Short mmCIF file of C-alpha atoms in Angstrom, two decimals:
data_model
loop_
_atom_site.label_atom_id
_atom_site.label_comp_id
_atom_site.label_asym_id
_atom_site.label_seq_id
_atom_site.Cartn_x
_atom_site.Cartn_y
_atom_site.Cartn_z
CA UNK A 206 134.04 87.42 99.59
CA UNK A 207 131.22 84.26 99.15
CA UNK A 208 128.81 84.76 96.62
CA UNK A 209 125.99 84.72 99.62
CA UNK A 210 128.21 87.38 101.16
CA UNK A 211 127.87 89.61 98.31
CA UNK A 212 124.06 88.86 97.73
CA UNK A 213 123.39 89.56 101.05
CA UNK A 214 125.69 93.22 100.77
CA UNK A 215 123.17 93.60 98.36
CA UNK A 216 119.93 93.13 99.82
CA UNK A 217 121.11 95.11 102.94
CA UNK A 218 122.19 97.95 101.05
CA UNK A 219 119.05 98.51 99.75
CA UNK A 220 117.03 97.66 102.40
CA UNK A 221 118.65 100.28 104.72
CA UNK A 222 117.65 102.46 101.55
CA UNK A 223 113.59 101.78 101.86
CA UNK A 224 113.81 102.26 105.88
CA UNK A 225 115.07 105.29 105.88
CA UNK A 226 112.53 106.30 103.13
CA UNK A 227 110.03 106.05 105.02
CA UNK A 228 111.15 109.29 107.21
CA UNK A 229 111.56 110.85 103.90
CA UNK A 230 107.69 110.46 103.11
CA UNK A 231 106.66 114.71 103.78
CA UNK A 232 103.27 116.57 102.51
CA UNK A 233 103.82 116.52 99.05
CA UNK A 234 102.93 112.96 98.66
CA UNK A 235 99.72 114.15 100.05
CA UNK A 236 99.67 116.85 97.27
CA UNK A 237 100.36 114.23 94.25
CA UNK A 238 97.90 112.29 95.59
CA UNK A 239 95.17 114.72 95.56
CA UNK A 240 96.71 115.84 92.34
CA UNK A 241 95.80 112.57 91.03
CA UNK A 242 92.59 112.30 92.60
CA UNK A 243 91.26 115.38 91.04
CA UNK A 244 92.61 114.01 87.72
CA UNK A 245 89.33 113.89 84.95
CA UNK A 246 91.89 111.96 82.68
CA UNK A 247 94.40 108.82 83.41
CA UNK A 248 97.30 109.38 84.94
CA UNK A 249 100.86 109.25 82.39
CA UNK A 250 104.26 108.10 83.49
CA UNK A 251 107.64 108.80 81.64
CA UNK A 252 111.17 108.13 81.82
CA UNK A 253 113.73 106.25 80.08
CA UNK A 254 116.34 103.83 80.64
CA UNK A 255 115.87 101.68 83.86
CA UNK A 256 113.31 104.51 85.34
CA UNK A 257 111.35 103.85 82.19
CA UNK A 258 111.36 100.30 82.74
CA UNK A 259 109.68 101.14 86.73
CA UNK A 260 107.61 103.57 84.98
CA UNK A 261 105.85 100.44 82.87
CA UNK A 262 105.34 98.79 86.21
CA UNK A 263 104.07 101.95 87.92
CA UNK A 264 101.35 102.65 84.82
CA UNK A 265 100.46 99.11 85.23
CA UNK A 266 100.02 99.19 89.21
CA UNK A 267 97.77 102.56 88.79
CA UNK A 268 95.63 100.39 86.48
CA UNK A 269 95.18 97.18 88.25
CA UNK A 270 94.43 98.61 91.64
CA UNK A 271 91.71 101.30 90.41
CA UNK A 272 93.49 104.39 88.92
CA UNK A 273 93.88 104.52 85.26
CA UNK A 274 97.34 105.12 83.40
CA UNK A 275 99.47 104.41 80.50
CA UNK A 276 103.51 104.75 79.92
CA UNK A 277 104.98 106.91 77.05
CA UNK A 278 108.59 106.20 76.71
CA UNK A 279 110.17 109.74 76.77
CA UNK A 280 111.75 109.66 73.54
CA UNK A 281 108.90 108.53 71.61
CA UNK A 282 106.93 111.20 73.57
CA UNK A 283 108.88 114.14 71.44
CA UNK A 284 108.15 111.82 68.24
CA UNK A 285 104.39 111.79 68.22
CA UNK A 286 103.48 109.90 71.11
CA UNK A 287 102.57 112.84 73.19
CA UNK A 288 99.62 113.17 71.10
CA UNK A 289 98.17 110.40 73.70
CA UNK A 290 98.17 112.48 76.49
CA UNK A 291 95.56 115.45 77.29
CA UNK A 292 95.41 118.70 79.33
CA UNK A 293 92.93 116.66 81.58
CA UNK A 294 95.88 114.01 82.43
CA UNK A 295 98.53 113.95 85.32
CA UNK A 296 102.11 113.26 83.86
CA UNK A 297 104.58 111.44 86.07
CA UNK A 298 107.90 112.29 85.19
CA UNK A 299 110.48 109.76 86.46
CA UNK A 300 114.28 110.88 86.61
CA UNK A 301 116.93 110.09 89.20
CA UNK A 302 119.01 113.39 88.74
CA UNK A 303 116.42 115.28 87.56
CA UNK A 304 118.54 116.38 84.63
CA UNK A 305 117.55 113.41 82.07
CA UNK A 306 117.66 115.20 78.59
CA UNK A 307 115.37 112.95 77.17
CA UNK A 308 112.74 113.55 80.16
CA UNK A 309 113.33 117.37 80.26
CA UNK A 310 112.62 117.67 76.78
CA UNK A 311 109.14 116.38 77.32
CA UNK A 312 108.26 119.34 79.36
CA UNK A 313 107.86 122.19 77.10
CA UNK A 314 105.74 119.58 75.23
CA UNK A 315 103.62 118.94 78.43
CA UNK A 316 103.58 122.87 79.26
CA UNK A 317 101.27 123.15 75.61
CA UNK A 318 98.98 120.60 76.36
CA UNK A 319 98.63 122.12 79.89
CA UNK A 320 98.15 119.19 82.13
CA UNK A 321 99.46 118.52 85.58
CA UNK A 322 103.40 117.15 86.70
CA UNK A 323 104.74 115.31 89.41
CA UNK A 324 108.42 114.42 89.48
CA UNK A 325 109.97 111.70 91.09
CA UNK A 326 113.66 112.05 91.56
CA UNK A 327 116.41 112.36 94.06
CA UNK A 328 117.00 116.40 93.97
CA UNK A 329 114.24 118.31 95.11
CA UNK A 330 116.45 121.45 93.60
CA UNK A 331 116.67 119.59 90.11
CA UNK A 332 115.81 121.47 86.77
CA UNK A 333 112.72 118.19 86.56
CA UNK A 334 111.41 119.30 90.31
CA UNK A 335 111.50 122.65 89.68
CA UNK A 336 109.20 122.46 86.52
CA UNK A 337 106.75 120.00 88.19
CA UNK A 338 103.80 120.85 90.02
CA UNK A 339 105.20 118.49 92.97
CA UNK A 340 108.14 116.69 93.37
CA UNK A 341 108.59 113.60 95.36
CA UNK A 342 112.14 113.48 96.41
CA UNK A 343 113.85 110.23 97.81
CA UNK A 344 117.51 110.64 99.28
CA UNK A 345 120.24 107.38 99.69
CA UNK A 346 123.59 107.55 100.23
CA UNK A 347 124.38 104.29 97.00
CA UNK A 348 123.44 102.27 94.68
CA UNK A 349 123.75 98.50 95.45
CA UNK A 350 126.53 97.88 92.75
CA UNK A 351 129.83 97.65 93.66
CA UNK A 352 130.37 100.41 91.03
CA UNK A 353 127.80 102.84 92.61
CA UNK A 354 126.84 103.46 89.10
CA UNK A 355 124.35 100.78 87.81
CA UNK A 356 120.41 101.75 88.62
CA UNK A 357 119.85 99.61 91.62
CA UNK A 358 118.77 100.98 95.23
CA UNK A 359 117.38 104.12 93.04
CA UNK A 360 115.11 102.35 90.94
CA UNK A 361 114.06 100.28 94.13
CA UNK A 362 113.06 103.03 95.87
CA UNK A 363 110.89 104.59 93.02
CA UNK A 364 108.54 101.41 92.59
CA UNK A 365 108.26 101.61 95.99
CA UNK A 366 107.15 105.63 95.65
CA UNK A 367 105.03 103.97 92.87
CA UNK A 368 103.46 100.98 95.04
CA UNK A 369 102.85 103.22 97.99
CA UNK A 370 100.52 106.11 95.48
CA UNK A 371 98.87 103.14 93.87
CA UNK A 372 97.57 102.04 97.16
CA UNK A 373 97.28 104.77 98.88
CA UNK A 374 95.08 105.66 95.92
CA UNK A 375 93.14 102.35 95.90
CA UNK A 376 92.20 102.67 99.54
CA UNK A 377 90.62 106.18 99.09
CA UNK A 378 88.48 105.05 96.34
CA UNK A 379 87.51 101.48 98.46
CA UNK A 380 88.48 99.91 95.59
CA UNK A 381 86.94 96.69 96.44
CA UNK A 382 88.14 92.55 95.67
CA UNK A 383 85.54 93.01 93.16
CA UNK A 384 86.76 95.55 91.26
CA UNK A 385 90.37 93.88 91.30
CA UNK A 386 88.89 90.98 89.74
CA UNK A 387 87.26 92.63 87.37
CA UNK A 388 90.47 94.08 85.96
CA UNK A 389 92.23 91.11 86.77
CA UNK A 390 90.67 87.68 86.07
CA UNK A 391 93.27 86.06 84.93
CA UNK A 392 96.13 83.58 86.70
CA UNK A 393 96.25 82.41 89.88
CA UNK A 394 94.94 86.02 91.56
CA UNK A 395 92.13 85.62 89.35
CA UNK A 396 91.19 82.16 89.99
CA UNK A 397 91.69 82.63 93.61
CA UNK A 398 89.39 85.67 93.61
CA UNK A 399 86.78 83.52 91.15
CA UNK A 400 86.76 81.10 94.24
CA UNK A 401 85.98 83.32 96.86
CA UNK A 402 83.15 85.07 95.06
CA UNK A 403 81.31 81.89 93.86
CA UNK A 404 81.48 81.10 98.04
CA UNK A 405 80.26 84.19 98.44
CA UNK A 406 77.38 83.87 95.80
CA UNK A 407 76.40 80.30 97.63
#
């Protein structure tokens, strides 16, 4: 098979993924989001491995488009770092399975400090969705790799669980282009948004 072949295979695979997520989207996105919204804290998201890696980019999403929130890498969360997070916070618990040792020993952790869970997995009947407060569930038949092993079309479709909160989020509390560049000044996003506020100002 050509390389373009395969990258294409690829691509496809995981775009068939995301399409059919989108009949997959049920009321208890509703209920994270007004989870969130009632929030007095920041929203926390955990995981490890690849889903930790998303989580970063989900935390930092949250921020930048009006909804504060931090990453604690699992691991470190049993080792001190789960002194960061408060009974007024909203934990996002990221976990493919649902079964992730290293995520499910966060819990009894989280139950003490008393704040709020969602879990975003691919079992709605995992031991992580059971213990949350709401679990947001996305189903696909493989990974891209040719293995079916290697995090791929599952780690896809959580930043795109991630994207769609963050936004959905932002647009409920009008965050304006203001507030973006307020938060985000910097680069070309910031210089373009610098531009159309001095036109503005004129």
């Amino acid at each position: 098979m050509r390389v373009v072949e395969l990258v294409k295979q690829v691509v496809q695979t995981e775009a068939e993924a995301l399409s059919k997520l989108v009949d997959q989207i049920d009321e208890s996105f509703a209920e994270a989001i007004e989870i969130i919204q009632k929030c007095q804290g920041k929203v926390v998201v955990t995981g490890v491995g690849k889903s930790g890696i998303v989580g970063k980019k989900i935390a930092a999403s949250l921020s930048s488009t009006g909804t504060p929130a931090f990453f604690v890498h699992a691991c470190e969360a049993v080792h001190g770092d789960s002194g960061m997070i408060e009974e007024r916070d909203v934990v996002v618990m990221i976990s493919n399975s649902g079964e992730t040792r290293e995520v499910l020993d966060v819990v009894p952790v989280l139950d003490q400090i008393g704040c709020k869970r969602i879990a975003i997995t691919s079992n709605h009947e995992s031991t992580l969705a059971k213990l949350s407060d709401v679990s947001l569930a996305y189903n696909y038949e493989k990974e891209a790799d040719h293995l079916n092993l290697a995090p791929t079309t599952s780690t896809t479709l959580t930043m795109v669980i991630g994207d769609a909160l963050a936004v959905a989020l932002s647009i409920l509390k009008e965050f304006s282009e203001e507030d973006f560049h307020r938060y985000h000044p910097g680069g070309s996003l910031g210089a373009k948004l610098s531009d159309l506020q001095n036109k503005g100002d004129r």
